[in-house]
Tab-separated table of C-alpha atoms in Angstrom:
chain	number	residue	atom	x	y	z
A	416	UNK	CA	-13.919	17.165	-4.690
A	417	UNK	CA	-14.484	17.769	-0.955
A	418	UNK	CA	-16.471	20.995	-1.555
A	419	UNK	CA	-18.398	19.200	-3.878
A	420	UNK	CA	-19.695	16.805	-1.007
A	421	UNK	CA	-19.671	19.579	1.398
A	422	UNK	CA	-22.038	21.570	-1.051
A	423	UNK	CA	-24.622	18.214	-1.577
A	424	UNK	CA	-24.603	17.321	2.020
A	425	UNK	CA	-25.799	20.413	2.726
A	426	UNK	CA	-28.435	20.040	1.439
A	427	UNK	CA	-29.630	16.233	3.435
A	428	UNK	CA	-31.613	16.015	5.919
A	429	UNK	CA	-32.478	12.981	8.403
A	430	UNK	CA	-35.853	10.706	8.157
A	431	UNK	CA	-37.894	12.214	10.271
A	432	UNK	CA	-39.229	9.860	13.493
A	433	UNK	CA	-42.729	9.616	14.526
A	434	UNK	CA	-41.540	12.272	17.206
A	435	UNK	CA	-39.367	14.158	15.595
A	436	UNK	CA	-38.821	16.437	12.728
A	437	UNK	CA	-36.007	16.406	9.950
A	438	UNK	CA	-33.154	17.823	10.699
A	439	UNK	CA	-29.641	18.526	8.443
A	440	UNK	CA	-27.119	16.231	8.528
A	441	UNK	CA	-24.030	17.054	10.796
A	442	UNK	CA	-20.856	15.627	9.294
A	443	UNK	CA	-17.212	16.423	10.137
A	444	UNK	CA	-15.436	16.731	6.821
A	445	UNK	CA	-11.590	15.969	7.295
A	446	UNK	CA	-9.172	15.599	4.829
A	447	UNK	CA	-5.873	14.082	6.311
A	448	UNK	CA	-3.409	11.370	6.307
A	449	UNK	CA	-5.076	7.959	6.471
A	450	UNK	CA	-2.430	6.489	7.718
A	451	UNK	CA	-2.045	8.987	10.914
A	452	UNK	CA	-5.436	10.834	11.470
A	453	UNK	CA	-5.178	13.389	14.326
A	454	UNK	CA	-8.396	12.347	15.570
A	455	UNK	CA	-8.100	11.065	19.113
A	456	UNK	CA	-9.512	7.036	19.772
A	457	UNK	CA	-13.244	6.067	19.531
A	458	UNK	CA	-13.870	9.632	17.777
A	459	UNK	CA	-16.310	8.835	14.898
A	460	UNK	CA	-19.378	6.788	14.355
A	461	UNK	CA	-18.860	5.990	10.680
A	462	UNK	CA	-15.678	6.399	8.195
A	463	UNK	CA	-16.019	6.382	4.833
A	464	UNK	CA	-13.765	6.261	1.771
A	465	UNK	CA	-14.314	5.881	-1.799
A	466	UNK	CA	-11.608	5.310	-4.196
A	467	UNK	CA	-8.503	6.564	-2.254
A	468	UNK	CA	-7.736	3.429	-0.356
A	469	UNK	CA	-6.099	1.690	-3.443
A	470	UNK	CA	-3.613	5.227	-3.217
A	471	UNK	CA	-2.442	4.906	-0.149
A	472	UNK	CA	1.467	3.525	0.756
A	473	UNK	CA	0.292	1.260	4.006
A	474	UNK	CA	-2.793	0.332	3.337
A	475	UNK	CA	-2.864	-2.336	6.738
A	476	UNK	CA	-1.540	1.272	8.785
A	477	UNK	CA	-4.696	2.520	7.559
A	478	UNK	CA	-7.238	-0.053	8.386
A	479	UNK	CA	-5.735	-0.186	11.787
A	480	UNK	CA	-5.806	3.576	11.598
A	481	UNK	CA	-9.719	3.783	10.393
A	482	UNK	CA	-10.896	0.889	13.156
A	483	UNK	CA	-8.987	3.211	16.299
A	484	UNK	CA	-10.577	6.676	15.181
A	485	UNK	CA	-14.026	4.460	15.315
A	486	UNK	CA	-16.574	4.626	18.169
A	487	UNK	CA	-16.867	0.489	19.469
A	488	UNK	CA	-20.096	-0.550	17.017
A	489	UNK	CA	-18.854	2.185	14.371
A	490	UNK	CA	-19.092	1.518	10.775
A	491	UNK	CA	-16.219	1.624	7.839
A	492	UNK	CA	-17.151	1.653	4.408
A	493	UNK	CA	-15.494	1.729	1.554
A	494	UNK	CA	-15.732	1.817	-2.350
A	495	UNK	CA	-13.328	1.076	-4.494
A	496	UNK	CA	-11.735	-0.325	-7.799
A	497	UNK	CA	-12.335	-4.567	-7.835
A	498	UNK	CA	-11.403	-7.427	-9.258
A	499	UNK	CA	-13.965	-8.383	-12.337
A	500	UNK	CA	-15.647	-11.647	-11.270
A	501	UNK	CA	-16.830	-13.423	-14.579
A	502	UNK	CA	-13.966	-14.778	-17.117
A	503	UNK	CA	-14.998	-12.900	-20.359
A	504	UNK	CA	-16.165	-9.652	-18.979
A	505	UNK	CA	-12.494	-9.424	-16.830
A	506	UNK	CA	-11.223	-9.709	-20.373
A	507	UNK	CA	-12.347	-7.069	-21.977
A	508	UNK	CA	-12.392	-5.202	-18.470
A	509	UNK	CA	-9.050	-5.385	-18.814
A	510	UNK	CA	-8.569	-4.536	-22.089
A	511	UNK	CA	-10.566	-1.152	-21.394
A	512	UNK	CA	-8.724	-0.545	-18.547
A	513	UNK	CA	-5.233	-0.711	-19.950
A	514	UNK	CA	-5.382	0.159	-23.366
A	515	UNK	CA	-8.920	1.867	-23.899
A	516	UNK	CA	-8.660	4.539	-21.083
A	517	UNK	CA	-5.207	5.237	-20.998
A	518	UNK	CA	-5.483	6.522	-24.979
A	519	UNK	CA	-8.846	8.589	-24.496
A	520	UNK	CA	-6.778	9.915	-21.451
A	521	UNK	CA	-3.757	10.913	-23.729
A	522	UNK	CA	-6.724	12.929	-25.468
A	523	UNK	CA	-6.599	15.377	-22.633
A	524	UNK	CA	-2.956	15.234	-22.104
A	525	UNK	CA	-3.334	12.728	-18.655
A	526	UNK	CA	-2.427	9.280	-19.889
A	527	UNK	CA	-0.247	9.156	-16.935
A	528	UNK	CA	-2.684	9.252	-14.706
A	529	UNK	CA	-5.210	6.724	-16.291
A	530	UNK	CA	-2.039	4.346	-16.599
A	531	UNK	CA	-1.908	4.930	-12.905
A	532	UNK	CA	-5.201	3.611	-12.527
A	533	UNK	CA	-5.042	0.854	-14.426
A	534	UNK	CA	-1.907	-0.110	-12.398
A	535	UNK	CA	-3.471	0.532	-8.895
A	536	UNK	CA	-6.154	-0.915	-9.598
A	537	UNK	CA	-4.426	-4.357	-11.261
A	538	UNK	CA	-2.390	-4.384	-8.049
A	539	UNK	CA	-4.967	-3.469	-5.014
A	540	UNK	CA	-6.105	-6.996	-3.490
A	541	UNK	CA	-9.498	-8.585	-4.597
A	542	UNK	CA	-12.712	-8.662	-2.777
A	543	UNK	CA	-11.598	-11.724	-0.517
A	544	UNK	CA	-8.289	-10.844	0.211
A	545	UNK	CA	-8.972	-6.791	1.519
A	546	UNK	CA	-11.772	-8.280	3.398
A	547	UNK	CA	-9.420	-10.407	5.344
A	548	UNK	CA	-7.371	-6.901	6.028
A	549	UNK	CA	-10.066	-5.496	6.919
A	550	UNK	CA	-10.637	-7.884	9.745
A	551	UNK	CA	-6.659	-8.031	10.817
A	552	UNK	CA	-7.016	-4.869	11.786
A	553	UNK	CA	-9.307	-5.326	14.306
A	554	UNK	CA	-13.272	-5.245	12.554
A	555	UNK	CA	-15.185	-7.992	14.467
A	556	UNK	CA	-17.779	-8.295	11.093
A	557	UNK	CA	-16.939	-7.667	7.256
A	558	UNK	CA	-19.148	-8.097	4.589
A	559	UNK	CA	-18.649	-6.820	0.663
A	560	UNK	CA	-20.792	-6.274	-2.312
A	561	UNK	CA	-19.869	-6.203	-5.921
A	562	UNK	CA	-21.237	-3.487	-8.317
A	563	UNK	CA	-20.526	-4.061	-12.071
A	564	UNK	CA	-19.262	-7.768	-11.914
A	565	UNK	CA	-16.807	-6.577	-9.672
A	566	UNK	CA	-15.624	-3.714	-11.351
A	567	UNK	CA	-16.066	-1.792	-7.977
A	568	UNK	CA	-16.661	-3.662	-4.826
A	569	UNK	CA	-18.132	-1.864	-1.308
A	570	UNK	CA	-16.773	-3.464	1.774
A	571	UNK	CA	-18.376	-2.836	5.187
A	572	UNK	CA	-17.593	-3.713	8.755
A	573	UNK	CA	-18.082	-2.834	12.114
A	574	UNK	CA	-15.841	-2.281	15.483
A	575	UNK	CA	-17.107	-4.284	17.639
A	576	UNK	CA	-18.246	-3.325	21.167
């Protein structure tokens, strides 16, 4: 999946200023151990993750981890699986989720992993609760939005300076 950034980001460029012209991107793709980057302190301006955090064994290592490796007024986002907000839909979210895509899964031989999701994402921590990680570890501001009812939620904060 990392190529598959690598290959669109290519192709971005920056807004273009009143004095100055567009220019490409420059990102630092790493793929590592979020719970023990190699990176040395204050090394990035943003970090980003999208659906991994749920998959990793400390996940408070990792905040902690993600707020050192960031420049002071760097930004952390992340996507990832939510808790559903309204009664019904949660329902029959969950009924999807556990039953639904586990079986069209089996169709293609994986039901173990789509029972795996279902699981992680039944036991990650709702919206509130990974906010409040999010600060332990050390983010000075926090906010989160929900996408789909809270089907996926993306959480931002910032190191403060």
């Amino acid at each position: 999946m990392i190529e598959v950034g690598k290959t669109r980001a290519e192709k971005l460029t920056l807004p273009a200023s009143s004095n100055a012209r567009q220019k490409p991107v420059d990102l630092k793709w790493e793929v590592g151990n979020a719970e023990d980057l190699k990176e040395p302190d204050s090394f990035f301006d943003f970090y980003t993750v999208a659906f991994g955090i749920r998959n990793v064994a400390d996940r408070e290592k990792a905040l902690k981890e993600a707020h050192r490796v960031l420049r002071p007024g760097g930004m952390f986002v992340c996507l990832e699986m939510s808790k559903v907000q309204q009664p019904v839909f949660r329902e029959v979210y969950d009924w999807y989720l556990h039953y639904l895509v586990p079986a069209l899964g089996a169709l293609t031989t994986k039901k173990e992993e789509y029972k795996y999701l279902a699981e992680s994402t039944k036991t990650f921590p709702d919206q509130e609760r990974f906010r409040k990680m999010i600060l332990e570890a050390g983010f000075t501001v926090c906010s989160y939005r929900n996408y789909s009812s809270g089907v996926v939620a993306l959480h931002q904060a910032w190191k403060g300076t």
